[in-house]
mmCIF file of C-alpha atoms in Angstrom:
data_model
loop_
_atom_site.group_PDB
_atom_site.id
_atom_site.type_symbol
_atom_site.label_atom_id
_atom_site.label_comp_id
_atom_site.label_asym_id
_atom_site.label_seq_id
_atom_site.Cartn_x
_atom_site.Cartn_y
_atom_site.Cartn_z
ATOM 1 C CA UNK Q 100 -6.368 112.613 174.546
ATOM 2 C CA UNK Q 101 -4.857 109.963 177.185
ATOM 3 C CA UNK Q 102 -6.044 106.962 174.752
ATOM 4 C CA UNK Q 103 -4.470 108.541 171.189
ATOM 5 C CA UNK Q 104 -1.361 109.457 173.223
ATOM 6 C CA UNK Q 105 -1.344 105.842 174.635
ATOM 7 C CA UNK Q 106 -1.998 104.462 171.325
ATOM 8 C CA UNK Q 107 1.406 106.574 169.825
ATOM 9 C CA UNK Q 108 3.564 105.030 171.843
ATOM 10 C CA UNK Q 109 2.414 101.309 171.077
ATOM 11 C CA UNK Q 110 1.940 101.416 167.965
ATOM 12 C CA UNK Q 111 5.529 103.303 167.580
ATOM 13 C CA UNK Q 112 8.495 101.416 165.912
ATOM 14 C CA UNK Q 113 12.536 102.120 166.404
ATOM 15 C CA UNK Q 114 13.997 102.667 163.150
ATOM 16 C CA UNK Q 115 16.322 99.977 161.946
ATOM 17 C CA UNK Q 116 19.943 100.455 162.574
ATOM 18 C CA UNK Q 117 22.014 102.195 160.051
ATOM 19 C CA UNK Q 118 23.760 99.742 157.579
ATOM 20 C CA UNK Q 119 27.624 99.526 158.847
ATOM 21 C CA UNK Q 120 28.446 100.339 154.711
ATOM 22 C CA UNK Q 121 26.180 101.485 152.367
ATOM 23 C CA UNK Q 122 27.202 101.392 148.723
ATOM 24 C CA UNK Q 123 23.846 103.421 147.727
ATOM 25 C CA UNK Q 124 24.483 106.401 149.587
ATOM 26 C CA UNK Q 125 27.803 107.420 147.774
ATOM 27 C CA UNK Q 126 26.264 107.464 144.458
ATOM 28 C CA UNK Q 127 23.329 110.134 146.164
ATOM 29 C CA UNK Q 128 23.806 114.012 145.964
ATOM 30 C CA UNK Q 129 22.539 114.255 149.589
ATOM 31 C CA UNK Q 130 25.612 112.485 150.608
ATOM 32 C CA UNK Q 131 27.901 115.233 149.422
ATOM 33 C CA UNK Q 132 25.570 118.050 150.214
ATOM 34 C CA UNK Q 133 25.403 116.585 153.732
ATOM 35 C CA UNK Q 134 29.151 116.992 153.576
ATOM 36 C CA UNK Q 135 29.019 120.353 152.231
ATOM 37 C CA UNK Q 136 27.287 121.508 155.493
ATOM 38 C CA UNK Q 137 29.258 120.413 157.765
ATOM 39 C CA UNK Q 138 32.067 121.559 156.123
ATOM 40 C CA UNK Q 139 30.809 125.374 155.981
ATOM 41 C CA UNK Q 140 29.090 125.351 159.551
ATOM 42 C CA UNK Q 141 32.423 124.234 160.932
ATOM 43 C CA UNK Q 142 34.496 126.968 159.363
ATOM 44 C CA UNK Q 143 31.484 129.387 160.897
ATOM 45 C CA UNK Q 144 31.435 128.426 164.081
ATOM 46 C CA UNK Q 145 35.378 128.664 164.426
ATOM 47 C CA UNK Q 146 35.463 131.577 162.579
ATOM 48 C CA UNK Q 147 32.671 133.231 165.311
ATOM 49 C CA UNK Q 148 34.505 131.552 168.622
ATOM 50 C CA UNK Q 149 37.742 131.824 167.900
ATOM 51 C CA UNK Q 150 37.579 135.456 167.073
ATOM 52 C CA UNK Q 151 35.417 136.195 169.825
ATOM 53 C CA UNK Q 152 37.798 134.318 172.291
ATOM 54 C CA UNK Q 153 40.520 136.947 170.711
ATOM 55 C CA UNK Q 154 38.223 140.009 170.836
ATOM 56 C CA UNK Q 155 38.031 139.501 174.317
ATOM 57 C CA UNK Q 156 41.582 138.856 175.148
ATOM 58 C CA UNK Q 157 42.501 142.136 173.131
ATOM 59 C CA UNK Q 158 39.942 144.219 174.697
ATOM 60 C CA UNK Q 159 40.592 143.100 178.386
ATOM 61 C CA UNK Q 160 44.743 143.632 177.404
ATOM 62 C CA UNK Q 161 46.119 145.930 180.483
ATOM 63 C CA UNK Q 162 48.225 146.814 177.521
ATOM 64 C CA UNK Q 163 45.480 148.628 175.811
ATOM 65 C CA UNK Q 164 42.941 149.322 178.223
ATOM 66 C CA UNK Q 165 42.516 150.360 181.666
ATOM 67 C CA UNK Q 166 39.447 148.261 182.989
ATOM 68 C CA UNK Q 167 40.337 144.632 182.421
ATOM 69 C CA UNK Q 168 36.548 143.318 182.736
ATOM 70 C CA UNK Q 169 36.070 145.078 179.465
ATOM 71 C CA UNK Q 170 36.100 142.151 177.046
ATOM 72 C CA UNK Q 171 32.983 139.770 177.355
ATOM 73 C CA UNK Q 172 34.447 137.402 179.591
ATOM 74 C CA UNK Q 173 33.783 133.743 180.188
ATOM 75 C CA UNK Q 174 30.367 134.290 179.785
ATOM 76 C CA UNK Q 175 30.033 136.350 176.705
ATOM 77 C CA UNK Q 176 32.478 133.714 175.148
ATOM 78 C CA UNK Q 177 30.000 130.483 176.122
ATOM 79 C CA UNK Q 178 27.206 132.606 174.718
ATOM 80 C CA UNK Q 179 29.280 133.281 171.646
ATOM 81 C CA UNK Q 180 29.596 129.093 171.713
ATOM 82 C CA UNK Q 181 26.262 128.010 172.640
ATOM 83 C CA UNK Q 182 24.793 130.573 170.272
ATOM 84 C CA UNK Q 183 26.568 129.495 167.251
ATOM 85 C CA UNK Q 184 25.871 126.104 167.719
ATOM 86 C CA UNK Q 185 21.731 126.759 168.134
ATOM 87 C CA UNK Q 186 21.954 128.588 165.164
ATOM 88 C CA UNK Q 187 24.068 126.210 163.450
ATOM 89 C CA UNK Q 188 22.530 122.981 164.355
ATOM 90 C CA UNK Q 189 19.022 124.722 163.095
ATOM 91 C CA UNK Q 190 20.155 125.778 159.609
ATOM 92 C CA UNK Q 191 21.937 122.192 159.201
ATOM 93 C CA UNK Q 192 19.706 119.545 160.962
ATOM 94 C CA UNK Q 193 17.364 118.726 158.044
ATOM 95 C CA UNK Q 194 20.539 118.692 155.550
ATOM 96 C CA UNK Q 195 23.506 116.675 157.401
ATOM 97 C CA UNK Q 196 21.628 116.174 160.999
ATOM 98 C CA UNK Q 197 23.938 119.481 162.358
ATOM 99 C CA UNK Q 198 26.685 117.644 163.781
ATOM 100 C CA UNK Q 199 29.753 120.477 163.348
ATOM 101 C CA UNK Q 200 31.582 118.086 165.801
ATOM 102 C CA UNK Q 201 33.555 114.590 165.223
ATOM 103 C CA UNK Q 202 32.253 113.790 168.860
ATOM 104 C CA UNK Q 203 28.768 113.813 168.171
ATOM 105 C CA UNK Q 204 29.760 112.171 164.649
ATOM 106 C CA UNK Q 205 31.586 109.369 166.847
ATOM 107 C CA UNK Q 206 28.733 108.749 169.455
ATOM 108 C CA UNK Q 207 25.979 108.708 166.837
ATOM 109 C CA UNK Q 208 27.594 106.039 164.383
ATOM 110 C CA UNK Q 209 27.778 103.993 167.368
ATOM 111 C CA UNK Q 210 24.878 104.338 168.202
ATOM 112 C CA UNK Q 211 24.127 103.388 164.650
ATOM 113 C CA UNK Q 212 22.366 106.074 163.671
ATOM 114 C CA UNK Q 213 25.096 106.514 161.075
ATOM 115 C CA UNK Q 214 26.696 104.886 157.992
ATOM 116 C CA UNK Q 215 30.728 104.271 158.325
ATOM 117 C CA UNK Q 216 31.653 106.028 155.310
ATOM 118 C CA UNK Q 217 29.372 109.136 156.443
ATOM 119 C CA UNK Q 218 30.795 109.275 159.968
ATOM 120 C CA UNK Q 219 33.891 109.479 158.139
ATOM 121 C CA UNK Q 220 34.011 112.024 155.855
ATOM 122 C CA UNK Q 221 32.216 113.813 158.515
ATOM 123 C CA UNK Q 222 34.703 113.923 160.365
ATOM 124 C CA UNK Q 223 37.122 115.025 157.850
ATOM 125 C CA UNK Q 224 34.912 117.922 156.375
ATOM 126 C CA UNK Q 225 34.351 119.166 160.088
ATOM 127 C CA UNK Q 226 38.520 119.269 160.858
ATOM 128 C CA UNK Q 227 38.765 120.816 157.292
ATOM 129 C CA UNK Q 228 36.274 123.502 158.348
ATOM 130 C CA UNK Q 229 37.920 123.908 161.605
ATOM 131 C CA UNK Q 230 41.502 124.725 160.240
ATOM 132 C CA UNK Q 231 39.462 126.888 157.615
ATOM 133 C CA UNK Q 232 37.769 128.699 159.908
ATOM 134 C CA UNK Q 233 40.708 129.354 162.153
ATOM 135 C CA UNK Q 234 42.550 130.293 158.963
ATOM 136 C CA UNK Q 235 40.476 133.025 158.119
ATOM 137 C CA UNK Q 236 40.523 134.401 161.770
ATOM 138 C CA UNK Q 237 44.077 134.983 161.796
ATOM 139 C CA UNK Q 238 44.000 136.514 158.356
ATOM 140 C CA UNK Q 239 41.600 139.218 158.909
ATOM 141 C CA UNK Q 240 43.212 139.940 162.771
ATOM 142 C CA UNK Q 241 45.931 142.344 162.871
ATOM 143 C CA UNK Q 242 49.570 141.517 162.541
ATOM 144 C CA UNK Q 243 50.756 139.135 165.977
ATOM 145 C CA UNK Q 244 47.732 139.535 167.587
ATOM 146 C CA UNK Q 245 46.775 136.176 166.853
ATOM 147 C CA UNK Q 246 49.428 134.534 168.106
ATOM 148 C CA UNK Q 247 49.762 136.745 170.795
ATOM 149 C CA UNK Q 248 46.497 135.880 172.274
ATOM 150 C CA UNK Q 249 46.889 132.349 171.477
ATOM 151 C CA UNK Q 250 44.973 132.208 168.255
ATOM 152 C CA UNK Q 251 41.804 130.542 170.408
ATOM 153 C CA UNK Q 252 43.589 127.137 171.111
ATOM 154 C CA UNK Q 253 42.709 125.086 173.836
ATOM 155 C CA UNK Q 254 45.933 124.422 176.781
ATOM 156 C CA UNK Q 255 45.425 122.911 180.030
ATOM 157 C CA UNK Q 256 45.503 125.708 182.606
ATOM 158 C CA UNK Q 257 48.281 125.499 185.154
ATOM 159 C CA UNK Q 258 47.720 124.544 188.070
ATOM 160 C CA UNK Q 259 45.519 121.484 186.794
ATOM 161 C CA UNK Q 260 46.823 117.732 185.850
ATOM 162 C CA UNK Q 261 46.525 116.047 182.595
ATOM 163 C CA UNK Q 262 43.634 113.487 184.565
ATOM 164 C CA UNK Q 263 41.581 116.664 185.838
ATOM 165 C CA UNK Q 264 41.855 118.107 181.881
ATOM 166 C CA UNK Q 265 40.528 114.504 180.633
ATOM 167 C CA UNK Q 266 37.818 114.101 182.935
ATOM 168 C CA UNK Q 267 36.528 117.504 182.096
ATOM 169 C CA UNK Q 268 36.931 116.570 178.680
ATOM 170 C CA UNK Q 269 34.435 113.343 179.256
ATOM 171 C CA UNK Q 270 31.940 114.988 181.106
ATOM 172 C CA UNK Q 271 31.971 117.901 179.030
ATOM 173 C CA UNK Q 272 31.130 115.833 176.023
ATOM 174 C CA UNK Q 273 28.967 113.383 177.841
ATOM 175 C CA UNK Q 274 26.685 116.406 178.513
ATOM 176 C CA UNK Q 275 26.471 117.111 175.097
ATOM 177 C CA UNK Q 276 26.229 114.454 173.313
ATOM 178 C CA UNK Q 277 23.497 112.723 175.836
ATOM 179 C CA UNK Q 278 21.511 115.719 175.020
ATOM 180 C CA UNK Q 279 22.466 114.972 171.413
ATOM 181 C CA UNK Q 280 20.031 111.736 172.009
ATOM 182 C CA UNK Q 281 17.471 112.690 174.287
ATOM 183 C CA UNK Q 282 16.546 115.961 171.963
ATOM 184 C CA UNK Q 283 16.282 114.147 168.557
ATOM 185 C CA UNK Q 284 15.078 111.050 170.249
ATOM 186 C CA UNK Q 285 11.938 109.709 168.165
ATOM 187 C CA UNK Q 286 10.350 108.190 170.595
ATOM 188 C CA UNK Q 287 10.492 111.070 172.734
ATOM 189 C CA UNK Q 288 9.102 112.747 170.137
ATOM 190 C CA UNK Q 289 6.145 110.503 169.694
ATOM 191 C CA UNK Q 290 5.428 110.495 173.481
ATOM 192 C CA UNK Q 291 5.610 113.795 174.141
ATOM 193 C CA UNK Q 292 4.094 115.274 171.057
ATOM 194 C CA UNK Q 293 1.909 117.700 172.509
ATOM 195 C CA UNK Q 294 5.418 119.279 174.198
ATOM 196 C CA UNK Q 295 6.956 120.511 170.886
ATOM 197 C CA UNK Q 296 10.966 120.754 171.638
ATOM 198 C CA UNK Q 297 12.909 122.432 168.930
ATOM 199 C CA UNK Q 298 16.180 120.194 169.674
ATOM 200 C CA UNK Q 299 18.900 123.284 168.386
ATOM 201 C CA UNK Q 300 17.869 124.843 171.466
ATOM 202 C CA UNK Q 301 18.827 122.376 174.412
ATOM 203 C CA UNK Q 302 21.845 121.778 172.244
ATOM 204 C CA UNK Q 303 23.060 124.845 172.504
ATOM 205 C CA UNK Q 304 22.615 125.070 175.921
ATOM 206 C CA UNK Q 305 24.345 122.020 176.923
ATOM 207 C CA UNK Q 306 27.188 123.693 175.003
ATOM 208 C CA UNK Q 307 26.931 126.972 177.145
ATOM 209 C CA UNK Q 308 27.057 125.833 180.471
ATOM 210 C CA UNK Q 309 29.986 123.270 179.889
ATOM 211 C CA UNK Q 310 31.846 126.296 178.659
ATOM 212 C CA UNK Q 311 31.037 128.240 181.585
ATOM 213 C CA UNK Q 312 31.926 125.188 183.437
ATOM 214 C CA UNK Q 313 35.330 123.719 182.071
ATOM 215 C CA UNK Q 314 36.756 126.953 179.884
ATOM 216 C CA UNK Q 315 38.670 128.080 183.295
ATOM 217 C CA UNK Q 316 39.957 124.502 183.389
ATOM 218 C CA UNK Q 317 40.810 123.557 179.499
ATOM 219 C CA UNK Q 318 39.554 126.040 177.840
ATOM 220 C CA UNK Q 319 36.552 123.503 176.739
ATOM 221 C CA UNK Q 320 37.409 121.119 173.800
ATOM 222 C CA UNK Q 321 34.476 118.961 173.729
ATOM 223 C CA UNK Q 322 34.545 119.343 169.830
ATOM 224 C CA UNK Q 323 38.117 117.482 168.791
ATOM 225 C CA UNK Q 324 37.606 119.489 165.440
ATOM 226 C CA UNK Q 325 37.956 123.193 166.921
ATOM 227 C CA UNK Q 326 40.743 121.756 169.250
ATOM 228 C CA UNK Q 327 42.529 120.458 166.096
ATOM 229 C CA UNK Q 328 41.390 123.648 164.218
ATOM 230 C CA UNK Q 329 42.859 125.929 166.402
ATOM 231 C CA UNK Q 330 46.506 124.196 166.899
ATOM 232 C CA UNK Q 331 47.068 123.685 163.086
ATOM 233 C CA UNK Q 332 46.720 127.659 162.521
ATOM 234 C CA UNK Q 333 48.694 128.460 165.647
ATOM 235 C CA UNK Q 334 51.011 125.698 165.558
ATOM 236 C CA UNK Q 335 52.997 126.535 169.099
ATOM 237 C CA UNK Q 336 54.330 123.800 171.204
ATOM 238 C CA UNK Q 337 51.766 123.817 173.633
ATOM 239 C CA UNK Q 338 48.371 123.372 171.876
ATOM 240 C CA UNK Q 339 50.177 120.124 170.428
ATOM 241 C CA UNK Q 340 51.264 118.812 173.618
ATOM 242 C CA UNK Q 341 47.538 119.017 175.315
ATOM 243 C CA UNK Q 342 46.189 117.950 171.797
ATOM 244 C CA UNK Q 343 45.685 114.251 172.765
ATOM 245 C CA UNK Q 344 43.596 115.290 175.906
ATOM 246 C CA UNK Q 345 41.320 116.972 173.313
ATOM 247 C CA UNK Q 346 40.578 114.147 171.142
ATOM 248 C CA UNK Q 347 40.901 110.947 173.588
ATOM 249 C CA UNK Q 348 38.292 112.734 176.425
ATOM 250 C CA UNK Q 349 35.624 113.620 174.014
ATOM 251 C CA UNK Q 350 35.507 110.515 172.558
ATOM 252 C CA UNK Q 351 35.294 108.658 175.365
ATOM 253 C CA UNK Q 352 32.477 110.586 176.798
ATOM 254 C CA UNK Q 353 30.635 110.301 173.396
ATOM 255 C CA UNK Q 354 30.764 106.701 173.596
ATOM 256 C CA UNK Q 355 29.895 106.614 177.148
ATOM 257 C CA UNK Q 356 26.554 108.696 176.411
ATOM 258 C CA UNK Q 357 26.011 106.596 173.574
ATOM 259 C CA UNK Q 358 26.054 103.577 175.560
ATOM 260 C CA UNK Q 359 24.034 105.137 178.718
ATOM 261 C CA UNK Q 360 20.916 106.521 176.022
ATOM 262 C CA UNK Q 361 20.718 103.573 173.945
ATOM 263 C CA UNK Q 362 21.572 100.649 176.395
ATOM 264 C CA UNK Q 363 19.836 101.876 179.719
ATOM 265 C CA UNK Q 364 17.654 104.455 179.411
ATOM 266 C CA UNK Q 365 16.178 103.150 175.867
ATOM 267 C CA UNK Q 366 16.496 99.778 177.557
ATOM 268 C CA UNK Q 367 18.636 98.265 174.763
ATOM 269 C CA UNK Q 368 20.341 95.686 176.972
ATOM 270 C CA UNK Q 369 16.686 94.398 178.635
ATOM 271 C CA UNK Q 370 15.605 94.182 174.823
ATOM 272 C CA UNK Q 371 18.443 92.309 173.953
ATOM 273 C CA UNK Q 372 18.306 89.876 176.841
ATOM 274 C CA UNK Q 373 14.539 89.003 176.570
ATOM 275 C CA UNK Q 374 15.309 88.405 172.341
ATOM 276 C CA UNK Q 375 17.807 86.035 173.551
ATOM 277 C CA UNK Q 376 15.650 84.452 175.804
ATOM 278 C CA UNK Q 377 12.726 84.368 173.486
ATOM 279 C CA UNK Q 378 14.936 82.750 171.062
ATOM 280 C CA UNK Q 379 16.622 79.780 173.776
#
């Protein structure tokens, strides 16, 4: 068992990088299907947050009820989160790869794992979905309540600066999208074949417990799409005014995980170096 497992990993090959532009993949039905998906699992997994974020707001009202730890609470809503996203990333990972965030889009195209044009329009169809999504929560909720309770959109709490809210942001999505690499990692895969990992599953919770970590602070962006999503439909002053925080810190800590999986712990600066020095 030691000598076929040892044998895997040698004879195992990195995939090439993904082509910067590839003229091919437009003309393919995949493409747009791929598209498709992330389209429709981003209007489902705003449609499932954002209400639930609501649903709990409403039912913990002092307004309405009596007992104000009536509504699911912080942790209900990062199940609600995490939850959506395992199921999510498992119905969509053999179509589009289950991204349903421009983060992960972001880090993965630079890690080029990703074409240009389909990091792109991913991104597009996921902020589409988003605003969709968030759409159709306000439409079914009753009249005011959604903008009552916010209509989901992530603010910076008071009481915390704009550099606390970034720097949750980055770590937030660092989590997330490191475990974006290390749980669809092929070489992982190849390794440690005989410890099957179903990668929706540490995906989702990476998602959980940054929400139970950072929703008391922002909220929790770490998906620019359902921050965007959220402040189109409600469209008050302060979701815009936090907005930046929710698109600058996720990026960042996408590209920083990016960077940490692919250049240090897949060693892609030590390969680098000893091509160069092969080559001198």
């Amino acid at each position: 068992m030691a000598k076929e497992s040892e044998v895997g990993v040698k004879d195992y090959h990195d995939p090439p990088p993904a082509d910067l532009f590839n003229a091919e993949e437009l003309t393919k039905w995949s493409f747009y299907r791929a598209i498709i998906a992330e389209f429709v699992a981003t209007l489902l997994f705003l449609y499932i947050t954002v209400l639930t974020i609501i649903g709990h707001k409403s039912q913990s009202d002092p307004r309405y009820v009596s007992d104000q730890c009536s509504g699911v609470g912080i942790l209900g809503i990062a199940w609600a989160v995490g939850g959506m996203i395992f199921v999510l990333v498992y119905c969509t990972a053999g179509i589009s790869g289950g991204h349903i965030n421009p983060a992960v889009t972001f880090g993965l195209f630079l890690a080029r794992k990703i074409t240009l044009p389909r990091a792109v329009m991913y991104i597009v169809a996921q902020c589409l979905g988003a605003i969709c999504g968030c759409g159709l929560v306000k439409a079914i909720q009753k009249t005011g309540r959604y903008d009552y309770y916010g209509g989901g959109a992530n603010e910076l709490a008071d009481g915390y600066s704009k550099g606390t809210g970034l720097g949750a942001e980055i770590i937030g999505t660092f989590v997330l999208v490191y475990t974006v690499f290390s749980a669809t990692d092929p070489k992982r895969n190849a390794r440690d074949s005989h410890v099957p990992v179903l990668a929706p599953l540490p995906i989702g919770f990476a998602v959980f417990m940054v929400h139970l970590a950072t929703i008391p602070i922002t909220g929790t962006g770490i998906n620019p799409a359902r921050s965007l999503g959220a402040a189109v439909i409600y469209g008050k002053d302060k979701a815009w005014d936090d907005q930046w925080l929710f698109w600058v810190g996720p990026m960042i800590g996408a590209a920083i995980a990016a960077i940490y999986h692919q250049y240090v712990l897949r060693a892609g600066a030590v390969k680098a170096l000893g091509s160069f020095r092969s080559n001198a």
